[in-house]
Amino acid sequence: VGLMQTGAPRVKEAAAAAIANAIGDNTDNRNAFQEAGGVEPMLGLLKTGDPQAQENATTALWNAMVDNDKSRADLLKHHGMPLLIQQLMAGTAIGQELAAGAIWKSCANDASTKSDVRQAIPGLVNLLRSGTPAAKEQAAGALRSACVNSGPNKLELNRVNGISALVDVMRAGTARAREQAGAALANACANSSENQKAARHADAIQVLVDMVQQPAGLAADMLECAVAALRNLCVNCPDNQAELARCGGVQPLLMLLRAETRPQLLEYAAGAVWKACTHCEANRAAVRAHGVRAVQNLVDDPGLSPEIRRCATGIIKIVDVAPPAAL
């Protein structure tokens, strides 16, 4: 860290690379880096260094924030977010990916960073559209965290047409990028009627239904994100519920309502079916035709979580059917 403060430019560049490697998989070294005040001189290199030095500095900052809240706080204290955004907008392809990853780390577990991250959203959306596959994954992950419980960030994402960019990544991105984009869409549409509408116009519901209809081809986490997005898109939104019916989306959701389904996925699926039926008779009819017994089995299973059983009970009540007769 001392060389970062006093060394010649090439020495600083080499020191940044060495630090990035040393703290990458070592918690003790990350703690030592933070305690030595390493974030501030690393930001100085990000501001004044050449492209290679900037890449090294951004890598070090990304690694420094892994499981280290103090480094995240130091980055914000020393006005690091504008420098990361500058790298996001004008850095090399690798630098842009690294900047998106560092921004993701800076806001992953800290609600206080939401307003700081807001200014990065246009750059993150631009990266979704034109970045490398790896950069798109990092950008989608950063947007996933940025939209958690932040109405202003959700509106900013909408303003810069970020919803359609997320849907495009879900259509054609890598598996990991699609997972992060699905989670970002789910978070962006939670309690946001504007984003629900934008997602419908971007054909998100059909894209998500296509994913859920082929669960064998999806990683478990990706499937969870897709189902959570469908749930959030349908909450208190009659138009989206009707669109789900048009896409035939209830039937594949009902196929997930089995006790052997992963608990988190089962909760999301039961919630999605419930929310899809609140204002849509076509979806209620699909449940009556194809899913009443499966839903009742969830209600009657004491081994399931209270939330799963609550959602299942809500479905039974809203489709207005008596419990099926025992065999």
Coordinates of C-alpha atoms in Angstrom, one line a residue:
V1 CA 0.0 0.0 0.0
G2 CA 2.9 2.3 0.7
L3 CA 4.1 1.9 -2.9
M4 CA 0.6 2.9 -4.1
Q5 CA 1.1 6.3 -2.3
T6 CA 4.7 7.1 -3.2
G7 CA 5.9 5.0 -6.1
A8 CA 6.4 5.9 -9.8
P9 CA 3.4 5.2 -12.1
R10 CA 4.7 1.8 -13.2
V11 CA 5.5 0.9 -9.6
K12 CA 1.9 1.8 -8.6
E13 CA 0.5 -0.2 -11.5
A14 CA 2.5 -3.3 -10.4
A15 CA 1.7 -2.8 -6.8
A16 CA -2.0 -2.6 -7.7
A17 CA -1.8 -5.9 -9.6
A18 CA 0.1 -7.6 -6.7
I19 CA -2.5 -6.3 -4.2
A20 CA -5.4 -7.5 -6.3
N21 CA -3.9 -11.0 -6.4
A22 CA -3.0 -11.1 -2.8
I23 CA -6.5 -10.1 -1.5
G24 CA -8.5 -12.1 -4.1
D25 CA -9.0 -15.2 -2.0
N26 CA -7.7 -14.2 1.4
T27 CA -9.9 -12.6 4.0
D28 CA -6.9 -11.7 6.3
N29 CA -5.2 -9.9 3.4
R30 CA -8.4 -8.0 2.6
N31 CA -8.7 -6.9 6.2
A32 CA -5.0 -5.8 6.2
F33 CA -5.5 -3.9 3.0
Q34 CA -8.5 -2.0 4.5
E35 CA -6.7 -1.3 7.8
A36 CA -3.7 0.1 5.9
G37 CA -6.0 2.6 4.2
G38 CA -5.6 1.0 0.8
V39 CA -8.8 2.0 -0.8
E40 CA -8.0 5.7 -1.1
P41 CA -4.7 5.3 -3.0
M42 CA -6.3 2.7 -5.2
L43 CA -8.9 5.2 -6.2
G44 CA -6.2 7.7 -6.9
L45 CA -4.7 5.2 -9.4
L46 CA -8.1 4.7 -10.9
K47 CA -8.3 8.4 -11.5
T48 CA -4.9 9.1 -12.9
G49 CA -3.5 5.8 -14.2
D50 CA -3.4 4.4 -17.8
P51 CA -5.9 1.8 -18.9
Q52 CA -3.9 -1.1 -17.5
A53 CA -3.3 0.6 -14.2
Q54 CA -7.0 1.3 -14.0
E55 CA -7.9 -2.3 -14.7
N56 CA -5.5 -3.4 -11.9
A57 CA -7.0 -0.8 -9.5
T58 CA -10.6 -1.8 -10.3
T59 CA -9.7 -5.5 -9.8
A60 CA -8.2 -4.7 -6.4
L61 CA -11.3 -2.6 -5.4
W62 CA -13.6 -5.4 -6.4
N63 CA -11.7 -8.0 -4.5
A64 CA -11.3 -5.7 -1.5
M65 CA -15.1 -5.4 -1.0
V66 CA -15.7 -9.2 -0.8
D67 CA -17.0 -9.8 2.7
N68 CA -15.6 -6.4 3.9
D69 CA -18.1 -3.7 4.7
K70 CA -15.4 -1.4 5.8
S71 CA -13.8 -1.3 2.4
R72 CA -17.3 -0.6 0.9
A73 CA -17.7 2.3 3.3
D74 CA -14.2 3.6 2.4
L75 CA -15.0 3.6 -1.3
L76 CA -18.0 5.8 -0.7
K77 CA -16.3 8.0 1.8
H78 CA -13.5 8.8 -0.7
H79 CA -16.0 9.4 -3.5
G80 CA -15.2 6.3 -5.4
M81 CA -18.5 5.7 -7.1
P82 CA -18.0 8.5 -9.7
L83 CA -14.6 7.0 -10.6
L84 CA -16.2 3.5 -11.0
I85 CA -18.9 5.1 -13.2
Q86 CA -16.2 6.8 -15.3
Q87 CA -14.5 3.4 -15.8
L88 CA -17.9 1.9 -16.6
M89 CA -18.5 4.5 -19.3
A90 CA -15.1 4.9 -20.8
G91 CA -12.8 2.1 -19.7
T92 CA -11.5 -0.9 -21.7
A93 CA -13.9 -3.8 -22.1
I94 CA -12.2 -5.6 -19.2
G95 CA -12.3 -2.3 -17.2
Q96 CA -16.0 -1.9 -17.8
E97 CA -16.7 -5.5 -16.6
L98 CA -14.6 -4.9 -13.5
A99 CA -16.3 -1.6 -12.7
A100 CA -19.7 -3.2 -13.0
G101 CA -18.6 -5.9 -10.6
A102 CA -17.2 -3.4 -8.1
I103 CA -20.4 -1.4 -8.2
W104 CA -22.3 -4.7 -7.6
K105 CA -20.1 -5.5 -4.6
S106 CA -20.5 -1.9 -3.2
C107 CA -24.3 -2.2 -3.0
A108 CA -24.9 -5.9 -2.5
N109 CA -25.5 -5.8 1.2
D110 CA -25.8 -2.1 2.1
A111 CA -29.0 -0.2 1.7
S112 CA -27.3 3.1 2.3
T113 CA -25.5 2.9 -1.1
K114 CA -28.7 3.0 -3.1
S115 CA -28.6 6.7 -3.9
D116 CA -24.9 6.5 -4.8
V117 CA -25.5 3.6 -7.2
R118 CA -28.4 5.4 -8.9
Q119 CA -26.0 7.5 -11.0
A120 CA -24.5 4.3 -12.3
I121 CA -27.7 2.9 -13.7
P122 CA -27.5 4.5 -17.2
G123 CA -24.0 3.1 -17.6
L124 CA -25.0 -0.4 -16.4
V125 CA -27.9 -0.5 -18.9
N126 CA -25.5 0.6 -21.6
L127 CA -23.3 -2.3 -20.7
L128 CA -26.3 -4.7 -20.8
R129 CA -26.7 -3.7 -24.4
S130 CA -23.2 -3.5 -25.7
G131 CA -20.8 -5.1 -23.2
T132 CA -19.1 -8.5 -23.3
P133 CA -21.0 -11.5 -22.1
A134 CA -19.2 -11.4 -18.8
A135 CA -19.8 -7.6 -18.4
K136 CA -23.5 -8.2 -19.0
E137 CA -23.6 -10.6 -16.1
Q138 CA -21.9 -8.1 -13.8
A139 CA -24.1 -5.2 -14.9
A140 CA -27.3 -7.3 -14.4
G141 CA -26.0 -8.3 -11.0
A142 CA -25.4 -4.7 -10.0
L143 CA -28.9 -3.7 -11.2
R144 CA -30.3 -6.7 -9.2
S145 CA -28.9 -5.2 -6.0
A146 CA -29.6 -1.6 -7.0
C147 CA -33.3 -2.2 -7.3
V148 CA -33.9 -4.0 -3.9
N149 CA -36.3 -1.8 -1.9
S150 CA -35.4 1.4 -3.9
G151 CA -38.3 3.0 -5.7
P152 CA -36.1 5.8 -7.2
N153 CA -33.6 3.3 -8.6
K154 CA -36.5 1.3 -10.2
L155 CA -37.8 4.5 -11.8
E156 CA -34.3 5.4 -13.1
L157 CA -34.0 1.9 -14.6
N158 CA -37.3 2.5 -16.4
R159 CA -36.3 6.0 -17.5
V160 CA -33.2 4.7 -19.3
N161 CA -35.1 1.8 -20.9
G162 CA -33.4 -0.7 -18.7
I163 CA -36.3 -3.1 -18.5
S164 CA -36.2 -4.0 -22.2
A165 CA -32.4 -4.4 -21.9
L166 CA -32.8 -6.9 -19.1
V167 CA -35.4 -8.8 -21.1
D168 CA -32.9 -8.9 -24.1
V169 CA -30.3 -10.5 -21.8
M170 CA -32.8 -13.0 -20.6
R171 CA -33.5 -14.0 -24.2
A172 CA -29.9 -14.4 -25.4
G173 CA -27.4 -14.0 -22.6
T174 CA -25.2 -16.6 -21.0
A175 CA -26.8 -18.8 -18.3
R176 CA -25.3 -16.7 -15.5
A177 CA -26.2 -13.4 -17.1
R178 CA -29.8 -14.7 -17.7
E179 CA -30.1 -15.6 -14.0
Q180 CA -28.9 -12.2 -12.8
A181 CA -31.2 -10.4 -15.4
G182 CA -34.2 -12.5 -14.2
A183 CA -33.5 -11.5 -10.6
A184 CA -33.0 -7.9 -11.5
L185 CA -36.3 -7.9 -13.4
A186 CA -38.0 -9.5 -10.4
N187 CA -36.6 -6.8 -8.0
A188 CA -37.3 -4.0 -10.5
C189 CA -41.0 -5.0 -10.8
A190 CA -41.7 -5.5 -7.2
N191 CA -44.2 -2.8 -6.1
S192 CA -43.7 -0.9 -9.3
S193 CA -46.6 -0.6 -11.7
E194 CA -44.5 1.4 -14.1
N195 CA -41.9 -1.4 -14.4
Q196 CA -44.6 -4.0 -14.6
K197 CA -46.1 -2.2 -17.6
A198 CA -42.7 -1.8 -19.2
A199 CA -41.9 -5.4 -18.8
R200 CA -45.1 -6.5 -20.4
H201 CA -44.4 -4.2 -23.4
A202 CA -40.9 -5.7 -23.7
D203 CA -42.5 -9.2 -24.0
A204 CA -41.0 -10.3 -20.6
I205 CA -43.9 -12.5 -19.7
Q206 CA -43.6 -14.7 -22.8
V207 CA -39.8 -14.9 -22.3
L208 CA -40.3 -16.0 -18.7
V209 CA -43.0 -18.5 -19.6
D210 CA -40.8 -20.0 -22.2
M211 CA -38.1 -20.5 -19.5
V212 CA -40.5 -22.1 -17.0
Q213 CA -41.9 -24.4 -19.7
Q214 CA -38.4 -26.0 -20.1
P215 CA -37.2 -26.3 -16.5
A216 CA -35.0 -29.3 -17.2
G217 CA -32.8 -27.0 -19.3
L218 CA -32.4 -24.4 -16.6
A219 CA -30.1 -24.2 -13.5
A220 CA -32.2 -24.2 -10.3
D221 CA -31.3 -20.7 -9.4
M222 CA -32.2 -19.4 -12.8
L223 CA -35.6 -21.1 -12.6
E224 CA -36.2 -19.5 -9.2
C225 CA -35.5 -16.1 -10.6
A226 CA -37.8 -16.6 -13.6
V227 CA -40.7 -17.7 -11.4
A228 CA -40.1 -14.9 -8.9
A229 CA -40.2 -12.4 -11.8
L230 CA -43.5 -13.8 -13.0
R231 CA -44.9 -13.5 -9.4
N232 CA -43.9 -9.9 -9.1
L233 CA -45.1 -9.0 -12.6
C234 CA -48.6 -10.3 -11.7
V235 CA -49.1 -8.7 -8.3
N236 CA -52.1 -6.3 -8.5
C237 CA -51.7 -6.0 -12.3
P238 CA -54.7 -7.3 -14.2
D239 CA -53.1 -6.6 -17.6
N240 CA -50.1 -8.8 -16.8
Q241 CA -52.3 -11.5 -15.4
A242 CA -54.2 -11.5 -18.6
E243 CA -51.0 -11.7 -20.6
L244 CA -49.8 -14.6 -18.5
A245 CA -53.1 -16.4 -19.4
R246 CA -52.5 -15.6 -23.1
C247 CA -49.1 -17.1 -22.9
G248 CA -50.4 -20.3 -21.2
G249 CA -48.2 -19.5 -18.1
V250 CA -50.3 -21.0 -15.3
Q251 CA -50.0 -24.6 -16.4
P252 CA -46.1 -24.8 -16.2
L253 CA -46.3 -23.1 -12.8
L254 CA -48.7 -25.7 -11.6
M255 CA -46.3 -28.4 -12.6
L256 CA -43.9 -27.0 -10.0
L257 CA -46.4 -27.4 -7.2
R258 CA -45.0 -30.6 -5.8
A259 CA -43.6 -31.3 -2.3
E260 CA -40.3 -32.4 -3.8
T261 CA -39.7 -29.1 -5.5
R262 CA -37.0 -27.0 -3.8
P263 CA -38.7 -25.0 -1.0
Q264 CA -37.8 -21.5 -2.3
L265 CA -38.9 -22.4 -5.8
L266 CA -42.1 -23.9 -4.5
E267 CA -42.9 -20.8 -2.5
Y268 CA -42.3 -18.6 -5.6
A269 CA -44.4 -20.8 -7.8
A270 CA -47.3 -21.0 -5.3
G271 CA -47.1 -17.2 -4.9
A272 CA -47.0 -16.7 -8.7
V273 CA -50.2 -18.8 -9.2
W274 CA -52.0 -17.0 -6.4
K275 CA -51.1 -13.5 -7.7
A276 CA -51.9 -14.5 -11.3
C277 CA -55.5 -15.4 -10.2
T278 CA -56.5 -12.3 -8.3
H279 CA -58.0 -10.4 -11.3
C280 CA -58.0 -13.1 -14.1
E281 CA -60.8 -15.6 -14.5
A282 CA -58.9 -17.4 -17.3
N283 CA -56.1 -18.2 -14.8
R284 CA -58.5 -19.3 -12.1
A285 CA -60.1 -21.6 -14.7
A286 CA -56.7 -23.1 -15.5
V287 CA -56.2 -23.9 -11.8
R288 CA -59.6 -25.4 -11.5
A289 CA -58.9 -27.6 -14.6
H290 CA -55.4 -28.6 -13.9
G291 CA -54.2 -27.9 -10.4
V292 CA -56.7 -28.1 -7.5
R293 CA -55.5 -31.4 -6.1
A294 CA -51.9 -30.3 -6.3
V295 CA -52.6 -27.0 -4.5
Q296 CA -54.7 -28.8 -1.8
N297 CA -51.9 -31.2 -1.2
L298 CA -49.7 -28.2 -0.3
V299 CA -52.3 -26.9 2.1
D300 CA -52.5 -30.3 3.8
D301 CA -48.8 -30.9 4.1
P302 CA -47.6 -29.9 7.6
G303 CA -44.0 -30.4 6.5
L304 CA -44.1 -27.3 4.2
S305 CA -43.3 -23.8 5.3
P306 CA -46.1 -21.5 6.6
E307 CA -45.6 -19.2 3.6
I308 CA -46.1 -22.0 1.0
R309 CA -49.2 -23.2 2.8
R310 CA -50.5 -19.6 3.0
C311 CA -50.1 -19.1 -0.7
A312 CA -51.7 -22.5 -1.4
T313 CA -54.7 -21.6 0.8
G314 CA -55.0 -18.3 -1.0
I315 CA -55.2 -20.1 -4.3
I316 CA -58.0 -22.4 -3.1
K317 CA -60.0 -19.5 -1.7
I318 CA -59.6 -17.3 -4.8
V319 CA -60.5 -20.0 -7.4
D320 CA -63.6 -20.8 -5.2
V321 CA -63.6 -24.6 -5.2
A322 CA -64.3 -27.2 -2.6
P323 CA -61.3 -29.5 -1.6
P324 CA -61.2 -32.5 -3.9
A325 CA -62.6 -35.7 -2.7
A326 CA -60.2 -38.2 -1.3
L327 CA -59.3 -41.1 -3.5

